[in-house]
Amino acid sequence: MSLSRAEKALAREECIVAIENAINQTTFRWGGMKLVSVDQFDRATIAELFSVTDVMKSMVNRVGGCDLLTGKILTTIFFEASTRTMCSFETAMQRLGGQVVRVNASTSSAKKGETLQDTIRCLECYTDISVLRHPQKGSVPGVAKYTVNPLLNAGDGVGEPPTQALLDLYTIHNELGGKVDGLTVVLLGDLKNGRTVHSLSRLLTNYSSITLRMVSPASLAMPDEVKEALDTSSITYTEHRSLHEVMSEADVIYVTRVQKERFEDPEEYLKVQGTFDICAQTLKDGNAKDDMIIMHPLPRVGEIHEDVDSDPRAAYFRQMKNGMFVRKALVALLLKAA
Amino acid sequence: MSLSRAEKALAREECIVAIENAINQTTFRWGGMKLVSVDQFDRATIAELFSVTDVMKSMVNRVGGCDLLTGKILTTIFFEASTRTMCSFETAMQRLGGQVVRVNASTSSAKKGETLQDTIRCLECYTDISVLRHPQKGSVPGVAKYTVNPLLNAGDGVGEPPTQALLDLYTIHNELGGKVDGLTVVLLGDLKNGRTVHSLSRLLTNYSSITLRMVSPASLAMPDEVKEALDTSSITYTEHRSLHEVMSEADVIYVTRVQKERFEDPEEYLKVQGTFDICAQTLKDGNAKDDMIIMHPLPRVGEIHEDVDSDPRAAYFRQMKNGMFVRKALVALLLKAA
Amino acid sequence: MSLSRAEKALAREECIVAIENAINQTTFRWGGMKLVSVDQFDRATIAELFSVTDVMKSMVNRVGGCDLLTGKILTTIFFEASTRTMCSFETAMQRLGGQVVRVNASTSSAKKGETLQDTIRCLECYTDISVLRHPQKGSVPGVAKYTVNPLLNAGDGVGEPPTQALLDLYTIHNELGGKVDGLTVVLLGDLKNGRTVHSLSRLLTNYSSITLRMVSPASLAMPDEVKEALDTSSITYTEHRSLHEVMSEADVIYVTRVQKERFEDPEEYLKVQGTFDICAQTLKDGNAKDDMIIMHPLPRVGEIHEDVDSDPRAAYFRQMKNGMFVRKALVALLLKAA
């Protein structure tokens, strides 16, 4: 073996030891878990997840992949398309040395009248962990009761995809020096329909001294049920119609898309169009902090201009990458005792 | 390397040795075989296949996967969807350390007027073994004459999918103490259209003192051609209209679905509806043996109630899993001398 | 470990050393390259590519695959179907020990209005190298400016797929004793619309004393722009209406399909139909050389009869296989410094 290959093999071995140590230090019962909601997490479990995620990130940067999960197979079962979420889980598994089987759910036996529960239980016979996305609200927790293998919810209709909120929170944690307490987070855009900001808001209630600035058109304001959950927490929040007035204090600006089709009256859309977009000049005019970050769940359609991409504060592609790291940590943790 | 990883590596190595020994003990010319029909099997070859299958099952239970087939690639070429059969072959290959390429046959060059033979020969250039499913009867044996690589028939129209019959037989063999001779097998439901019961019946002619009880509506009785094949064998068979009268003597009840659309007269369907279903109470009322098993090729649509699932005699999910083990054995055997 | 497995492991190790040596001897800056056009190649770079390709071919024949690219992931992103090109890249990566994620581009966020650039940049976050096919002319070079990972163009509309021309040239080089200079190459069929013959002609201008014989119906002759490029090179070319008159001097006959739908007047098609087909008798009647080769990009629809397939001069299935070898070399070279 050439020296460089021997060195790489050694580095991979070191990474596996680091991952095993990180996993062994966790105390929550991760093994075999059915992860269906962010409500299953608290500050302590999030901290455990993020410490394993840090090791995963370092492993990918150092050696790309390792063979921790040799002999394990993950199946992605998507009853509605979500290319990135699917690819993110699949590459997460591959970089851990496991293998992936993708189920094209649209051609599965569900068409023959089979129950969702039976479909998943059959596919489980071949594999070790399942990632499930289904358009019907509550379907994933419903089926989780019957599965034998660990299960990860990749979205169920209007319900929440918990891994998105976790990767969003991990990005804040990772970009801003490992702290979340005390931050000011601006949520921008369509706060009524954007599921990601709802889940993120709920996750943030696990931290102290958080300030949320909610900036949206009046008709797309944060729903009452989310605000009521915040009212019982230590989070301070205010609502705004303009980004400019809160820009300078933001540690994080989390941008979501304002979709034309959400407006009943096209006139109303035309009035706000562009108000919630960000370009390089917007950041300058608003005196954005030097060490703040701009996040977006992607895809974007113009609400962050491409002239922001080269700004070091533009964190959305790193955020995308963090999705893979968080999912790697989850897959490894859930297979821990399996 | 941590002790547990070293132990796992050792266990994997032991599994590979066990597989290699099992394969080396076979005498049939498996290497390079084109498996298109159950007629290619007799009692001796089935015994060889099942002894390798046993080792495969034990390997998966012990270490999940091994790297016996490193460097080999299997391609699944499905001209009609069959999610489970495809996933079963793919995970079989992955658990042997090989890799998989899935061909979406609906977008292949067949549309440009290419012959099936050319399509398969082209794809063979990249891979080592092919699994083919095609809706046209006889198409797979037809193309097998031209292929260079070993080939596995995963179904061709109204023809038989040989691996299904083999996994059904393996389940009987594996669940009932390794013996098949002397068993009483009840075939239940639509025996006219259910291809799996035809193939299984033919495979069972390789064994002695088998009793078949065929239970179906009159209009969905076992076809004459299958019964004629049984007449020339040592199998004893009788036909029935009610499960109850044969339940207590059954070692195996193989359930198939009675589909509404098979009946010309809806009245007739209503008459038999529910007659061929099984629930926990059915088993109790019929005095089913303690050590019998209930099988089903799945998917089911109500013909076995979910209250049977927790009964240890419910073998249908284990049967599904056996599909992967049998296919692992076949893939490894066919690549043996390739 | 059994002796044969130990021997295989050693052989794999030897193959990796050979590949590493071949890659280390290259001087062109392959690492991180965005390969979008054959114009990026000259005689020296082609020679480097082919020397690595030779080693790849020898590795596959000897051990099937190796683990050179452990920890690396390739993504295939096809906005239009091309089953073989995709499978060829995927198996190329797998045989190098890397892993593959296939993106079903038809369900990606492009539908939500995302730019192509963003789509690719997002997918890059999870992987190490991208293979992109898109129906719009110039789209792949356009997006290549924004990508971080190395990129391979697998076709963009009427533009050229550079790897096809390279595999065609490699086949000539490999089949005819490693020389290209001085060969007589017959291009046959639809030379107007056949993209592969355009790219191959341009690549051949890197060699000396090449003679091209262009045989086609008058209405499907080689376009002026390709001939003008040849005029400034050392290539000698002539145009013909009949294969027979050039057959005996051919070192290579490169066949393309004459499609009925290319003719405005069906009468005209009927006149030429069959004129540009090749069967065993055609080769005999034309006194084809014993050591010439017949090539075809495939799929064929009758223009090469199946009675030619068993002729050792029929190189088209070997040509198909060479596609995988050339793509292996490219993937390994582009990931070299990445």
Short mmCIF file of C-alpha atoms in Angstrom, two decimals, chain B residues 42-275:
data_model
loop_
_atom_site.label_atom_id
_atom_site.label_comp_id
_atom_site.label_asym_id
_atom_site.label_seq_id
_atom_site.Cartn_x
_atom_site.Cartn_y
_atom_site.Cartn_z
CA ASP B 42 -34.74 -30.94 -8.89
CA ARG B 43 -34.57 -32.22 -5.35
CA ALA B 44 -30.76 -32.29 -5.34
CA THR B 45 -30.24 -28.77 -6.71
CA ILE B 46 -32.90 -27.41 -4.36
CA ALA B 47 -31.05 -29.02 -1.44
CA GLU B 48 -27.81 -27.35 -2.57
CA LEU B 49 -29.55 -23.99 -2.93
CA PHE B 50 -31.15 -24.26 0.50
CA SER B 51 -27.92 -25.22 2.24
CA VAL B 52 -26.30 -22.07 0.85
CA THR B 53 -29.42 -20.09 1.77
CA ASP B 54 -29.15 -21.27 5.37
CA VAL B 55 -25.62 -19.88 5.55
CA MET B 56 -26.75 -16.60 4.00
CA LYS B 57 -29.52 -16.25 6.57
CA SER B 58 -27.14 -16.91 9.39
CA MET B 59 -24.66 -14.37 7.98
CA VAL B 60 -27.26 -11.59 7.80
CA ASN B 61 -28.43 -12.29 11.33
CA ARG B 62 -24.87 -12.27 12.62
CA VAL B 63 -23.14 -9.43 10.74
CA GLY B 64 -25.61 -7.93 8.25
CA GLY B 65 -23.30 -8.07 5.28
CA CYS B 66 -19.88 -9.14 4.10
CA ASP B 67 -17.57 -8.40 1.18
CA LEU B 68 -17.67 -11.72 -0.65
CA LEU B 69 -18.63 -10.09 -3.97
CA THR B 70 -16.44 -6.99 -3.86
CA GLY B 71 -15.94 -5.69 -7.39
CA LYS B 72 -19.09 -7.31 -8.79
CA ILE B 73 -22.09 -5.34 -10.04
CA LEU B 74 -25.66 -6.57 -10.39
CA THR B 75 -28.15 -4.78 -12.62
CA THR B 76 -31.90 -4.86 -12.15
CA ILE B 77 -33.75 -4.32 -15.43
CA PHE B 78 -37.47 -4.12 -14.80
CA PHE B 79 -39.78 -3.39 -17.73
CA GLU B 80 -42.69 -3.53 -15.31
CA ALA B 81 -42.71 -2.46 -11.69
CA SER B 82 -42.24 -4.97 -8.88
CA THR B 83 -40.82 -2.96 -6.02
CA ARG B 84 -40.23 -5.79 -3.59
CA THR B 85 -38.73 -8.27 -5.97
CA MET B 86 -36.37 -5.54 -7.16
CA CYS B 87 -35.44 -4.37 -3.66
CA SER B 88 -34.99 -7.95 -2.54
CA PHE B 89 -32.43 -8.65 -5.27
CA GLU B 90 -30.72 -5.33 -4.70
CA THR B 91 -30.31 -5.78 -0.96
CA ALA B 92 -29.24 -9.38 -1.53
CA MET B 93 -26.37 -8.14 -3.67
CA GLN B 94 -25.50 -5.32 -1.28
CA ARG B 95 -25.33 -7.67 1.71
CA LEU B 96 -22.79 -9.71 -0.26
CA GLY B 97 -20.58 -6.66 -0.76
CA GLY B 98 -21.45 -6.20 -4.43
CA GLN B 99 -22.95 -3.10 -5.98
CA VAL B 100 -26.18 -2.45 -7.83
CA VAL B 101 -27.23 -0.47 -10.86
CA ARG B 102 -30.94 -0.08 -11.40
CA VAL B 103 -32.13 0.40 -14.95
CA ASN B 104 -35.32 2.33 -15.43
CA ALA B 105 -36.37 0.25 -18.39
CA SER B 106 -39.26 2.53 -19.26
CA THR B 107 -36.81 5.20 -20.46
CA SER B 108 -34.35 2.86 -22.14
CA SER B 109 -33.51 2.57 -25.81
CA ALA B 110 -36.26 -0.01 -26.25
CA LYS B 111 -38.32 3.04 -27.12
CA LYS B 112 -36.02 3.76 -30.05
CA GLY B 113 -36.83 0.37 -31.54
CA GLU B 114 -33.89 -1.57 -30.12
CA THR B 115 -34.37 -5.30 -29.60
CA LEU B 116 -34.60 -6.59 -26.04
CA GLN B 117 -31.56 -8.72 -26.76
CA ASP B 118 -29.45 -5.66 -27.67
CA THR B 119 -30.67 -3.73 -24.63
CA ILE B 120 -29.58 -6.49 -22.27
CA ARG B 121 -26.30 -7.13 -24.08
CA CYS B 122 -25.41 -3.45 -23.85
CA LEU B 123 -26.14 -3.24 -20.15
CA GLU B 124 -24.15 -6.43 -19.60
CA CYS B 125 -21.06 -4.60 -20.81
CA TYR B 126 -20.98 -2.66 -17.56
CA THR B 127 -22.01 -5.33 -15.06
CA ASP B 128 -21.58 -8.93 -13.94
CA ILE B 129 -25.07 -10.36 -13.46
CA SER B 130 -28.54 -9.30 -14.63
CA VAL B 131 -31.99 -9.56 -13.09
CA LEU B 132 -34.68 -9.13 -15.73
CA ARG B 133 -38.42 -8.63 -15.54
CA HIS B 134 -40.47 -8.13 -18.70
CA PRO B 135 -44.23 -8.21 -19.28
CA GLN B 136 -44.07 -10.42 -22.38
CA LYS B 137 -44.46 -14.17 -21.82
CA GLY B 138 -41.32 -16.09 -22.72
CA SER B 139 -39.25 -12.96 -23.24
CA VAL B 140 -36.72 -13.76 -20.52
CA PRO B 141 -35.86 -17.30 -21.69
CA GLY B 142 -35.77 -15.85 -25.23
CA VAL B 143 -33.16 -13.27 -24.38
CA ALA B 144 -31.19 -15.60 -22.09
CA LYS B 145 -29.81 -17.37 -25.16
CA TYR B 146 -27.89 -14.26 -26.16
CA THR B 147 -26.55 -12.99 -22.85
CA VAL B 148 -22.98 -13.45 -21.71
CA ASN B 149 -23.51 -12.81 -17.99
CA PRO B 150 -25.58 -14.97 -15.65
CA LEU B 151 -29.23 -13.99 -15.67
CA LEU B 152 -32.10 -14.27 -13.20
CA ASN B 153 -35.72 -14.21 -14.33
CA ALA B 154 -37.74 -11.89 -12.08
CA GLY B 155 -40.95 -12.51 -13.98
CA ASP B 156 -42.11 -12.51 -17.59
CA GLY B 157 -45.78 -11.79 -17.99
CA VAL B 158 -48.06 -14.70 -17.26
CA GLY B 159 -45.01 -16.94 -16.99
CA GLU B 160 -43.57 -17.84 -13.62
CA PRO B 161 -41.11 -15.95 -11.47
CA PRO B 162 -38.95 -18.84 -10.30
CA THR B 163 -37.44 -17.11 -7.27
CA GLN B 164 -40.89 -16.67 -5.70
CA ALA B 165 -41.56 -20.42 -5.76
CA LEU B 166 -38.10 -21.11 -4.38
CA LEU B 167 -38.50 -18.69 -1.50
CA ASP B 168 -41.94 -20.15 -0.73
CA LEU B 169 -40.47 -23.64 -0.62
CA TYR B 170 -37.51 -22.45 1.43
CA THR B 171 -39.90 -20.95 3.97
CA ILE B 172 -41.71 -24.28 4.35
CA HIS B 173 -38.37 -26.08 4.64
CA ASN B 174 -36.93 -23.57 7.10
CA GLU B 175 -39.99 -23.10 9.32
CA LEU B 176 -40.88 -26.76 9.65
CA GLY B 177 -37.61 -28.26 10.79
CA GLY B 178 -35.91 -28.76 7.45
CA LYS B 179 -38.33 -31.39 6.15
CA VAL B 180 -40.77 -31.10 3.27
CA ASP B 181 -41.64 -34.78 2.72
CA GLY B 182 -44.91 -35.81 4.27
CA LEU B 183 -46.38 -32.36 4.80
CA THR B 184 -49.98 -31.32 4.27
CA VAL B 185 -50.20 -28.02 2.46
CA VAL B 186 -53.45 -26.09 2.11
CA LEU B 187 -53.64 -23.75 -0.87
CA LEU B 188 -56.31 -21.13 -0.27
CA GLY B 189 -58.02 -18.47 -2.35
CA ASP B 190 -57.77 -17.79 -6.06
CA LEU B 191 -56.01 -20.93 -7.27
CA LYS B 192 -56.91 -20.24 -10.88
CA ASN B 193 -55.00 -16.98 -11.32
CA GLY B 194 -52.49 -17.16 -8.48
CA ARG B 195 -49.23 -17.91 -10.26
CA THR B 196 -47.35 -18.55 -7.04
CA VAL B 197 -49.45 -21.59 -6.09
CA HIS B 198 -48.94 -23.12 -9.54
CA SER B 199 -45.15 -22.85 -9.30
CA LEU B 200 -45.09 -24.03 -5.71
CA SER B 201 -47.24 -27.06 -6.58
CA ARG B 202 -44.83 -28.02 -9.33
CA LEU B 203 -41.81 -27.64 -7.05
CA LEU B 204 -43.46 -29.81 -4.42
CA THR B 205 -43.57 -32.75 -6.86
CA ASN B 206 -39.89 -33.17 -6.05
CA TYR B 207 -40.85 -34.39 -2.56
CA SER B 208 -42.61 -37.52 -1.32
CA SER B 209 -45.88 -38.07 0.54
CA ILE B 210 -47.09 -34.51 0.07
CA THR B 211 -50.80 -33.86 0.53
CA LEU B 212 -52.30 -30.78 -1.11
CA ARG B 213 -55.69 -29.42 -0.06
CA MET B 214 -56.94 -26.92 -2.63
CA VAL B 215 -59.55 -24.57 -1.20
CA SER B 216 -61.18 -22.07 -3.55
CA PRO B 217 -64.45 -20.85 -4.99
CA ALA B 218 -65.61 -23.19 -7.78
CA SER B 219 -64.88 -20.60 -10.43
CA LEU B 220 -61.32 -20.06 -9.20
CA ALA B 221 -60.25 -23.69 -8.85
CA MET B 222 -56.77 -24.96 -9.68
CA PRO B 223 -56.34 -25.22 -13.49
CA ASP B 224 -56.42 -28.66 -15.11
CA GLU B 225 -52.86 -28.36 -16.43
CA VAL B 226 -51.47 -28.00 -12.93
CA LYS B 227 -53.57 -30.89 -11.66
CA GLU B 228 -52.45 -33.07 -14.57
CA ALA B 229 -48.83 -32.42 -13.64
CA LEU B 230 -49.66 -33.47 -10.08
CA ASP B 231 -51.41 -36.63 -11.35
CA THR B 232 -48.11 -37.92 -12.72
CA SER B 233 -46.39 -37.25 -9.37
CA SER B 234 -46.65 -38.83 -5.94
CA ILE B 235 -48.66 -35.92 -4.59
CA THR B 236 -52.13 -36.58 -3.19
CA TYR B 237 -54.56 -33.73 -3.67
CA THR B 238 -58.20 -32.93 -3.03
CA GLU B 239 -60.39 -29.90 -3.77
CA HIS B 240 -62.60 -28.07 -1.28
CA ARG B 241 -64.89 -25.09 -0.96
CA SER B 242 -64.27 -24.43 2.73
CA LEU B 243 -61.11 -23.90 4.70
CA HIS B 244 -62.70 -25.15 7.90
CA GLU B 245 -62.84 -28.79 6.80
CA VAL B 246 -59.05 -29.02 6.21
CA MET B 247 -57.69 -26.54 8.75
CA SER B 248 -56.89 -28.98 11.53
CA GLU B 249 -54.59 -31.16 9.42
CA ALA B 250 -52.67 -28.31 7.76
CA ASP B 251 -48.92 -27.94 8.27
CA VAL B 252 -49.00 -24.96 5.92
CA ILE B 253 -51.82 -22.68 4.82
CA TYR B 254 -50.75 -20.72 1.76
CA VAL B 255 -53.18 -17.82 1.31
CA THR B 256 -53.74 -15.92 -1.93
CA ARG B 257 -56.02 -13.03 -2.62
CA VAL B 258 -59.49 -13.49 -4.11
CA GLN B 259 -59.87 -10.43 -6.32
CA LYS B 260 -63.30 -9.00 -6.97
CA GLU B 261 -62.44 -8.25 -10.57
CA ARG B 262 -61.95 -11.97 -11.31
CA PHE B 263 -65.71 -12.56 -11.04
CA GLU B 264 -67.93 -11.97 -14.04
CA ASP B 265 -71.00 -11.87 -11.82
CA PRO B 266 -70.70 -9.48 -8.81
CA GLU B 267 -73.35 -11.54 -7.01
CA GLU B 268 -71.03 -14.51 -7.04
CA TYR B 269 -68.25 -12.45 -5.47
CA LEU B 270 -70.54 -11.28 -2.69
CA LYS B 271 -71.41 -14.90 -1.93
CA VAL B 272 -67.80 -15.96 -1.35
CA GLN B 273 -66.50 -12.70 0.10
CA GLY B 274 -64.98 -13.35 3.50
CA THR B 275 -65.18 -17.11 3.09
#
